[in-house]
């Protein structure tokens, strides 16, 4: 799992990226949280951390009645998600051979026990 540390107290990792992606898909922090198996409070805290960490909203919310509220991922949020996913793919490709080698080593050593 790739975790990109951008300062001493701020990072972007797979959970935060998944949350942004699910908010974009569902239009709802609550629904995204439910799909991830986390509380709304936890999801809201992560959204706030992302918005504050980047100094600009990645997710914006609207209050309203039935069908009027919700959340939207901003252009900045889509850009952060796109770049993070790109880094994940590049990392996966760069370490693929070593991961396979470690897996084989692990399997070989486990058989010796």
Tab-separated table of C-alpha atoms in Angstrom:
chain	number	residue	atom	x	y	z
A	1	UNK	CA	0.000	0.000	0.000
A	2	UNK	CA	1.383	3.353	-1.036
A	3	UNK	CA	1.318	6.151	1.519
A	4	UNK	CA	2.611	9.513	0.307
A	5	UNK	CA	3.728	11.739	3.175
A	6	UNK	CA	3.491	15.381	2.188
A	7	UNK	CA	4.400	16.926	5.563
A	8	UNK	CA	5.086	15.813	9.131
A	9	UNK	CA	1.372	15.490	9.843
A	10	UNK	CA	-0.277	15.012	6.454
A	11	UNK	CA	-0.385	12.140	3.991
A	12	UNK	CA	-2.431	10.571	1.227
A	13	UNK	CA	-2.874	6.836	1.306
A	14	UNK	CA	-5.117	4.163	-0.161
A	15	UNK	CA	-7.977	4.699	2.302
A	16	UNK	CA	-8.157	8.427	1.698
A	17	UNK	CA	-7.962	7.917	-2.060
A	18	UNK	CA	-10.697	5.269	-1.926
A	19	UNK	CA	-12.870	7.658	0.087
A	20	UNK	CA	-12.478	10.442	-2.481
A	21	UNK	CA	-13.264	7.986	-5.271
A	22	UNK	CA	-16.407	6.695	-3.538
A	23	UNK	CA	-17.616	10.219	-2.768
A	24	UNK	CA	-17.207	11.062	-6.455
A	25	UNK	CA	-19.115	7.905	-7.373
A	26	UNK	CA	-21.955	8.246	-4.854
A	27	UNK	CA	-22.210	11.989	-4.267
A	28	UNK	CA	-22.385	11.246	-0.550
A	29	UNK	CA	-19.898	11.109	2.305
A	30	UNK	CA	-22.351	8.968	4.265
A	31	UNK	CA	-22.755	6.407	1.474
A	32	UNK	CA	-19.000	6.344	0.804
A	33	UNK	CA	-18.383	5.727	4.513
A	34	UNK	CA	-20.958	2.929	4.580
A	35	UNK	CA	-19.352	1.208	1.584
A	36	UNK	CA	-15.961	1.416	3.282
A	37	UNK	CA	-17.298	0.071	6.569
A	38	UNK	CA	-16.478	3.208	8.530
A	39	UNK	CA	-18.540	5.673	10.503
A	40	UNK	CA	-19.724	8.921	8.985
A	41	UNK	CA	-17.773	10.757	11.701
A	42	UNK	CA	-14.525	9.050	10.641
A	43	UNK	CA	-15.175	9.766	6.952
A	44	UNK	CA	-16.011	13.404	7.680
A	45	UNK	CA	-12.777	13.719	9.685
A	46	UNK	CA	-10.783	12.343	6.751
A	47	UNK	CA	-12.485	14.758	4.338
A	48	UNK	CA	-11.633	17.650	6.664
A	49	UNK	CA	-8.025	16.438	6.965
A	50	UNK	CA	-7.707	16.250	3.168
A	51	UNK	CA	-9.260	19.674	2.624
A	52	UNK	CA	-7.090	21.283	5.313
A	53	UNK	CA	-3.963	19.384	4.295
A	54	UNK	CA	-4.134	20.635	0.727
A	55	UNK	CA	-5.326	24.097	1.754
A	56	UNK	CA	-8.190	23.882	-0.730
A	57	UNK	CA	-11.345	21.807	-0.798
A	58	UNK	CA	-11.041	18.408	-2.432
A	59	UNK	CA	-14.604	17.634	-1.379
A	60	UNK	CA	-17.363	20.206	-0.976
A	61	UNK	CA	-20.653	19.574	0.774
A	62	UNK	CA	-24.122	21.015	0.390
A	63	UNK	CA	-26.884	21.030	2.936
A	64	UNK	CA	-30.420	20.611	1.837
A	65	UNK	CA	-33.581	18.624	1.991
A	66	UNK	CA	-34.221	15.264	0.408
A	67	UNK	CA	-32.165	14.966	-2.749
A	68	UNK	CA	-30.684	18.443	-2.271
A	69	UNK	CA	-27.690	17.729	-0.044
A	70	UNK	CA	-24.627	15.698	-0.756
A	71	UNK	CA	-20.990	16.028	-1.565
A	72	UNK	CA	-19.014	16.706	-4.692
A	73	UNK	CA	-15.353	16.090	-5.456
A	74	UNK	CA	-13.789	19.278	-6.792
A	75	UNK	CA	-11.446	19.561	-9.753
A	76	UNK	CA	-8.574	19.667	-7.241
A	77	UNK	CA	-9.883	16.474	-5.648
A	78	UNK	CA	-10.051	14.717	-9.006
A	79	UNK	CA	-6.488	15.857	-9.769
A	80	UNK	CA	-5.182	14.569	-6.420
A	81	UNK	CA	-6.946	11.239	-6.974
A	82	UNK	CA	-5.622	10.936	-10.542
A	83	UNK	CA	-2.046	11.636	-9.482
A	84	UNK	CA	-2.226	9.289	-6.493
A	85	UNK	CA	-3.610	6.437	-8.630
A	86	UNK	CA	-0.864	7.080	-11.183
A	87	UNK	CA	1.765	6.838	-8.437
A	88	UNK	CA	0.204	3.570	-7.252
A	89	UNK	CA	0.440	2.062	-10.733
A	90	UNK	CA	4.013	3.229	-11.254
A	91	UNK	CA	5.035	1.901	-7.848
A	92	UNK	CA	3.347	-1.445	-8.501
A	93	UNK	CA	5.151	-1.784	-11.833
A	94	UNK	CA	8.520	-0.747	-10.384
A	95	UNK	CA	8.482	-3.314	-7.589
A	96	UNK	CA	6.655	-6.175	-9.314
A	97	UNK	CA	9.729	-8.366	-9.862
A	98	UNK	CA	10.941	-7.902	-6.283
A	99	UNK	CA	7.495	-8.691	-4.858
A	100	UNK	CA	7.383	-11.924	-6.886
A	101	UNK	CA	10.889	-12.829	-5.712
A	102	UNK	CA	9.949	-12.200	-2.073
A	103	UNK	CA	6.801	-14.274	-2.504
A	104	UNK	CA	8.830	-17.181	-3.881
A	105	UNK	CA	11.397	-16.844	-1.086
A	106	UNK	CA	8.599	-16.793	1.491
A	107	UNK	CA	6.992	-19.905	0.000
A	108	UNK	CA	10.335	-21.742	-0.157
A	109	UNK	CA	11.238	-20.860	3.437
A	110	UNK	CA	7.751	-21.740	4.709
A	111	UNK	CA	8.057	-25.247	3.223
A	112	UNK	CA	11.256	-25.844	5.236
A	113	UNK	CA	9.514	-25.387	8.597
